[in-house]
Amino acid sequence: MKDNIISEMDVTTDKIKISARNVQVYYGENRAIKDVSVEIQDKTVTAFIGPSGCGKSTFLRCINRMNDTIDICRVEGDILIDGEDIYDSSVDPVQLRAKVGMVFQKPNPFPKSIYDNVAYGPRIHGLSRNKSELDDIVERALKRAAIWNEVKDRLQAPGTGLSGGQQQRLCIARAIATEPEVLLMDEPCSALDPIATAQVEELIDELRQDYSVVIVTHSMQQAARVSQKTAFFHLGNLVEYGATDKIFTSPEDPRTESYITGRIG
Amino acid sequence: MSNLLNVAPTTLLVLVILLLAVFAFVSARSRAMSLAGGDARKLHSLPNYYGYNAAMLTAIPALFVLAIWLLIQPMLVQNAVIEMIPQAAISEGSSVNLVMSDVRRVADGLDGAVQTGALTVDAAKNLTAADDVRSILAGTGVALGSDVGADVLAAAQRYRGLQSTGQWLMIAVVMVIAIGGLAVALMATTPTFRARNMVERFVLALLILAASLAILTTVGIVFSMLFESINFFKLHPWQDFFLGSKWAPNFRGDSDLSILPLLWGTIYISIIALLVAVPIGLFAAIYLSEYANSKVRAFAKPLLEILAGIPTIVYGLFALLTVGPFLVRLFGRGEDGILGLDWMTGATSVLTAGLVMGIMLIPFVSSLSDDIINAVPQSLRDGSFGLGATHSETIRQVVLPAALPGIVGAILLAASRAIGETMIVVLGAGAIARISPNPLEAMTTITTRIVSQLTGDTDFASPETLVAFALGLTLFVLTLGLNVLALYIVRKYREQYE
């Protein structure tokens, strides 16, 4: 917990977007997240790293309550977004997810046209009054996701017909079309080739201007490249959290050092 | 022993071949082992494969030849004997085939008499027309319609001779092939021989055989119906069958045999059945696959599938005794009825049969749709939830569109089931062929008319009977078309996620 105090000192200049206090997650009897407290800044890319099964994806999915869809999953502790407890009974998880967008590990475009994929969220939440407004939202989201030039001539083609990298950028466009405040990315590049990965990373860096981005990644180079803050998870514990440069150059915890030098993982 | 030989020479032959095959297995296996010096690792294949290979080579060609022989010999013998029957021996109103069947009965009777000891072998051979063959055979339990003429007796004797020669020849040839196979297999059994690959090829042949049998049977069924249908159209104008408006079979001839009233009944009842089954089945599938927890699912799904296991005749009884009378109380009986209407008189109606058939089809729709909805990747649902969609929005806008082609396939399979259904219609819909838009009237379907045209005393030369085949063929084409369409749609769906 000592690490968290240090990180809090670092972030005092910036606004805190997400604040987690003593979060525990249980899958049935199994405790997957142990007492995690973390503060995530606005307009920052925060990377969660750690070996497989360390709980980083589970923690990520707590932030938009995606774990609610799993019957045996139980979350304790507080997670606040802009000071509001998202696990409060007055919060509608459906509304929350509109505010906290998510991009998944495997590109998962709906079996609809490219246009309909992006328009899905805005349609559900009634973000546009008419067709031309919806067209604008779709165009803006696709431009934002750096895929507009590749698909502008075939918006009615099925989204599943795109290449893997294009599909992932389409999914990012779909997520930002609902105008979320936080964007969660669960290993968004693990199914992509290096060129597509580079495109998506560039995109993540740009998205930082408007959103608070939290990215789970297995690639430490990726964490180093795209994030300003890094959190290292190990066996359900948040081991260390701080500025990315510091984590990668002078980690405080020996476990962090072992992991980034490749000795555990 | 000789008695046993006479009773079942073919069975005995098969047993001998199988014994030989077992012997081949054991000896080839031990030969392979001994050639390898007792070290199985020096063999190309495991020792058992050498055994299987030898057993196959011994049994399969021999059994194959045996089967062909058993098919062809009666034809050859008959053709040889039929020439001996002079035109004069065929009496008025008879035919050469009837005389031939007499010949066969006499021959079989004589064989039987020899076996039971009523005649010695020589006595049977030296019978003449002067002897009272009819009474001798009657003594052994073979009844003949008339006295046996000299021609028939001679033909029967020749028939017997050819049959027994053929049988001995068959036994000899089959045994030679079996022993030859055994010898070849044993000679081939060397440590480098690829017995494993041979067995593999045999397995492949077996699988191909099974697959082609299924296909050939279908082709056979189609052709038999096709030929009978052609016979029907020779006797009855096709214009009436396809374009007429009345179904009034009359066994004295001159019937109206139009498929249209039956087709109307079939389609009407099927549509009502699907109107019942599709929404209920689909909603049940959505509940079971998307909302129900595992406990409810484990309990409700088998229960729903029990519906599929109920024999259709039981559904028919349900239609006749429960649903029909209830509908009459609802829509009929004038002032005494529930609604005070007088629209329905009898319990049998299109609506009765359609409702009950719909209940029967629920598990078809729900079970298939449930599987298809489950096959929609979870990642799509997660993607939709992640965008802030509710569960029902996700189902309506993502899951169902993704599963739609598969669901359409399920519905088409249910439709072809509905079109082919017989028992519920017999009991629930009545037997009156008519084209009417009123679902409370009795109507009838293609399947039930096929049954009624073919049951009872029938003569397979009148159009009233043969029409059943034309109806059957039409039905087959209809359901085949629906199935092909369903399979095409389901296959297209499958390719979507790979």
mmCIF file of C-alpha atoms in Angstrom, chain B residues 270-422:
data_model
loop_
_atom_site.group_PDB
_atom_site.id
_atom_site.type_symbol
_atom_site.label_atom_id
_atom_site.label_comp_id
_atom_site.label_asym_id
_atom_site.label_seq_id
_atom_site.Cartn_x
_atom_site.Cartn_y
_atom_site.Cartn_z
ATOM 1 C CA SER B 270 -48.951 -26.314 -41.714
ATOM 2 C CA ILE B 271 -49.193 -22.538 -41.609
ATOM 3 C CA ILE B 272 -51.414 -22.625 -38.533
ATOM 4 C CA ALA B 273 -49.031 -25.100 -36.925
ATOM 5 C CA LEU B 274 -46.064 -22.828 -37.647
ATOM 6 C CA LEU B 275 -47.953 -19.783 -36.371
ATOM 7 C CA VAL B 276 -48.276 -21.650 -33.086
ATOM 8 C CA ALA B 277 -44.858 -23.285 -32.978
ATOM 9 C CA VAL B 278 -42.550 -20.518 -34.193
ATOM 10 C CA PRO B 279 -43.315 -17.773 -31.658
ATOM 11 C CA ILE B 280 -43.654 -20.145 -28.704
ATOM 12 C CA GLY B 281 -40.627 -22.210 -29.670
ATOM 13 C CA LEU B 282 -38.490 -19.180 -30.389
ATOM 14 C CA PHE B 283 -39.400 -17.383 -27.179
ATOM 15 C CA ALA B 284 -38.814 -20.554 -25.205
ATOM 16 C CA ALA B 285 -35.404 -20.880 -26.851
ATOM 17 C CA ILE B 286 -34.519 -17.259 -26.068
ATOM 18 C CA TYR B 287 -35.543 -17.690 -22.447
ATOM 19 C CA LEU B 288 -33.657 -20.949 -22.065
ATOM 20 C CA SER B 289 -30.458 -19.824 -23.745
ATOM 21 C CA GLU B 290 -30.258 -16.209 -22.606
ATOM 22 C CA TYR B 291 -32.095 -15.763 -19.325
ATOM 23 C CA ALA B 292 -32.566 -19.093 -17.565
ATOM 24 C CA ASN B 293 -29.920 -20.056 -15.060
ATOM 25 C CA SER B 294 -28.303 -23.438 -15.336
ATOM 26 C CA LYS B 295 -30.686 -25.070 -12.849
ATOM 27 C CA VAL B 296 -33.834 -24.041 -14.711
ATOM 28 C CA ARG B 297 -32.203 -24.969 -17.980
ATOM 29 C CA ALA B 298 -31.193 -28.434 -16.790
ATOM 30 C CA PHE B 299 -34.785 -29.008 -15.757
ATOM 31 C CA ALA B 300 -36.796 -27.240 -18.463
ATOM 32 C CA LYS B 301 -34.907 -28.235 -21.592
ATOM 33 C CA PRO B 302 -35.346 -32.023 -21.243
ATOM 34 C CA LEU B 303 -38.960 -31.425 -20.268
ATOM 35 C CA LEU B 304 -39.541 -29.449 -23.446
ATOM 36 C CA GLU B 305 -37.813 -32.119 -25.468
ATOM 37 C CA ILE B 306 -40.147 -34.770 -24.060
ATOM 38 C CA LEU B 307 -42.754 -33.178 -26.331
ATOM 39 C CA ALA B 308 -40.658 -34.339 -29.277
ATOM 40 C CA GLY B 309 -40.741 -37.911 -27.987
ATOM 41 C CA ILE B 310 -44.527 -38.233 -27.792
ATOM 42 C CA PRO B 311 -45.813 -40.423 -30.641
ATOM 43 C CA THR B 312 -47.870 -38.391 -33.093
ATOM 44 C CA ILE B 313 -50.847 -40.709 -32.697
ATOM 45 C CA VAL B 314 -51.045 -39.598 -29.061
ATOM 46 C CA TYR B 315 -51.112 -36.005 -30.259
ATOM 47 C CA GLY B 316 -53.896 -37.095 -32.599
ATOM 48 C CA LEU B 317 -55.913 -38.410 -29.660
ATOM 49 C CA PHE B 318 -55.265 -35.158 -27.821
ATOM 50 C CA ALA B 319 -56.610 -33.269 -30.843
ATOM 51 C CA LEU B 320 -59.669 -35.486 -31.164
ATOM 52 C CA LEU B 321 -60.651 -35.733 -27.508
ATOM 53 C CA THR B 322 -59.455 -32.505 -25.913
ATOM 54 C CA VAL B 323 -58.646 -29.690 -28.317
ATOM 55 C CA GLY B 324 -61.422 -30.373 -30.829
ATOM 56 C CA PRO B 325 -64.285 -30.474 -28.284
ATOM 57 C CA PHE B 326 -62.824 -27.415 -26.535
ATOM 58 C CA LEU B 327 -62.800 -25.470 -29.800
ATOM 59 C CA VAL B 328 -66.383 -26.537 -30.448
ATOM 60 C CA ARG B 329 -67.372 -25.213 -27.019
ATOM 61 C CA LEU B 330 -65.557 -21.990 -27.801
ATOM 62 C CA PHE B 331 -66.728 -21.345 -31.356
ATOM 63 C CA GLY B 332 -69.792 -23.525 -31.714
ATOM 64 C CA ARG B 333 -73.039 -24.687 -30.075
ATOM 65 C CA GLY B 334 -74.755 -21.330 -30.488
ATOM 66 C CA GLU B 335 -76.212 -20.060 -27.205
ATOM 67 C CA ASP B 336 -74.738 -22.922 -25.153
ATOM 68 C CA GLY B 337 -71.186 -22.193 -26.250
ATOM 69 C CA ILE B 338 -68.718 -20.007 -24.398
ATOM 70 C CA LEU B 339 -68.718 -17.224 -26.968
ATOM 71 C CA GLY B 340 -72.277 -17.825 -28.091
ATOM 72 C CA LEU B 341 -71.176 -18.366 -31.676
ATOM 73 C CA ASP B 342 -72.290 -21.000 -34.082
ATOM 74 C CA TRP B 343 -69.311 -21.191 -36.391
ATOM 75 C CA MET B 344 -68.093 -24.673 -35.697
ATOM 76 C CA THR B 345 -70.034 -27.912 -35.850
ATOM 77 C CA GLY B 346 -67.623 -30.850 -35.682
ATOM 78 C CA ALA B 347 -64.541 -31.286 -33.528
ATOM 79 C CA THR B 348 -62.364 -31.963 -36.541
ATOM 80 C CA SER B 349 -61.114 -28.815 -38.193
ATOM 81 C CA VAL B 350 -58.057 -27.167 -39.683
ATOM 82 C CA LEU B 351 -57.624 -25.200 -36.472
ATOM 83 C CA THR B 352 -57.737 -28.313 -34.265
ATOM 84 C CA ALA B 353 -55.076 -30.110 -36.275
ATOM 85 C CA GLY B 354 -53.007 -26.947 -36.699
ATOM 86 C CA LEU B 355 -52.948 -26.131 -32.980
ATOM 87 C CA VAL B 356 -51.972 -29.632 -31.935
ATOM 88 C CA MET B 357 -49.382 -29.941 -34.678
ATOM 89 C CA GLY B 358 -48.005 -26.591 -33.554
ATOM 90 C CA ILE B 359 -47.566 -27.971 -30.050
ATOM 91 C CA MET B 360 -45.799 -30.965 -31.514
ATOM 92 C CA LEU B 361 -43.405 -28.696 -33.418
ATOM 93 C CA ILE B 362 -42.470 -26.462 -30.450
ATOM 94 C CA PRO B 363 -39.539 -28.617 -29.360
ATOM 95 C CA PHE B 364 -38.205 -28.766 -32.937
ATOM 96 C CA VAL B 365 -38.105 -25.007 -33.178
ATOM 97 C CA SER B 366 -36.976 -24.387 -29.620
ATOM 98 C CA SER B 367 -34.306 -27.042 -29.449
ATOM 99 C CA LEU B 368 -32.650 -26.112 -32.757
ATOM 100 C CA SER B 369 -32.975 -22.370 -32.124
ATOM 101 C CA ASP B 370 -31.538 -22.822 -28.643
ATOM 102 C CA ASP B 371 -28.446 -24.505 -30.076
ATOM 103 C CA ILE B 372 -28.107 -21.808 -32.709
ATOM 104 C CA ILE B 373 -28.490 -18.958 -30.216
ATOM 105 C CA ASN B 374 -25.906 -20.610 -27.997
ATOM 106 C CA ALA B 375 -23.547 -20.772 -30.957
ATOM 107 C CA VAL B 376 -23.540 -16.976 -31.256
ATOM 108 C CA PRO B 377 -20.177 -16.010 -29.778
ATOM 109 C CA GLN B 378 -20.234 -14.530 -26.272
ATOM 110 C CA SER B 379 -17.888 -11.801 -27.539
ATOM 111 C CA LEU B 380 -20.758 -10.301 -29.551
ATOM 112 C CA ARG B 381 -22.930 -10.101 -26.435
ATOM 113 C CA ASP B 382 -20.052 -8.613 -24.466
ATOM 114 C CA GLY B 383 -19.513 -6.060 -27.212
ATOM 115 C CA SER B 384 -23.134 -5.032 -27.039
ATOM 116 C CA PHE B 385 -23.243 -4.925 -23.219
ATOM 117 C CA GLY B 386 -20.014 -2.945 -23.280
ATOM 118 C CA LEU B 387 -21.763 -0.272 -25.337
ATOM 119 C CA GLY B 388 -24.470 0.072 -22.745
ATOM 120 C CA ALA B 389 -27.164 -2.066 -24.356
ATOM 121 C CA THR B 390 -29.670 -3.885 -22.182
ATOM 122 C CA HIS B 391 -30.123 -7.622 -22.338
ATOM 123 C CA SER B 392 -33.203 -7.505 -24.528
ATOM 124 C CA GLU B 393 -31.669 -4.886 -26.841
ATOM 125 C CA THR B 394 -28.661 -7.147 -27.186
ATOM 126 C CA ILE B 395 -30.856 -10.129 -28.019
ATOM 127 C CA ARG B 396 -33.029 -8.218 -30.456
ATOM 128 C CA GLN B 397 -30.307 -6.315 -32.260
ATOM 129 C CA VAL B 398 -27.250 -8.559 -32.078
ATOM 130 C CA VAL B 399 -28.000 -12.130 -31.059
ATOM 131 C CA LEU B 400 -31.137 -12.738 -33.119
ATOM 132 C CA PRO B 401 -29.815 -11.140 -36.334
ATOM 133 C CA ALA B 402 -26.666 -13.223 -35.976
ATOM 134 C CA ALA B 403 -28.694 -16.376 -35.359
ATOM 135 C CA LEU B 404 -31.440 -15.561 -37.855
ATOM 136 C CA PRO B 405 -30.295 -17.728 -40.769
ATOM 137 C CA GLY B 406 -30.006 -20.691 -38.421
ATOM 138 C CA ILE B 407 -33.400 -19.987 -36.947
ATOM 139 C CA VAL B 408 -34.902 -19.785 -40.431
ATOM 140 C CA GLY B 409 -33.333 -23.163 -41.122
ATOM 141 C CA ALA B 410 -34.937 -24.551 -37.966
ATOM 142 C CA ILE B 411 -38.313 -23.169 -38.988
ATOM 143 C CA LEU B 412 -38.054 -24.677 -42.461
ATOM 144 C CA LEU B 413 -37.189 -28.068 -40.977
ATOM 145 C CA ALA B 414 -40.245 -27.760 -38.746
ATOM 146 C CA ALA B 415 -42.308 -26.816 -41.802
ATOM 147 C CA SER B 416 -41.258 -29.892 -43.726
ATOM 148 C CA ARG B 417 -42.112 -31.931 -40.661
ATOM 149 C CA ALA B 418 -45.557 -30.302 -40.579
ATOM 150 C CA ILE B 419 -46.187 -30.993 -44.254
ATOM 151 C CA GLY B 420 -45.337 -34.667 -43.836
ATOM 152 C CA GLU B 421 -47.339 -35.171 -40.636
ATOM 153 C CA THR B 422 -50.154 -37.722 -40.924
#
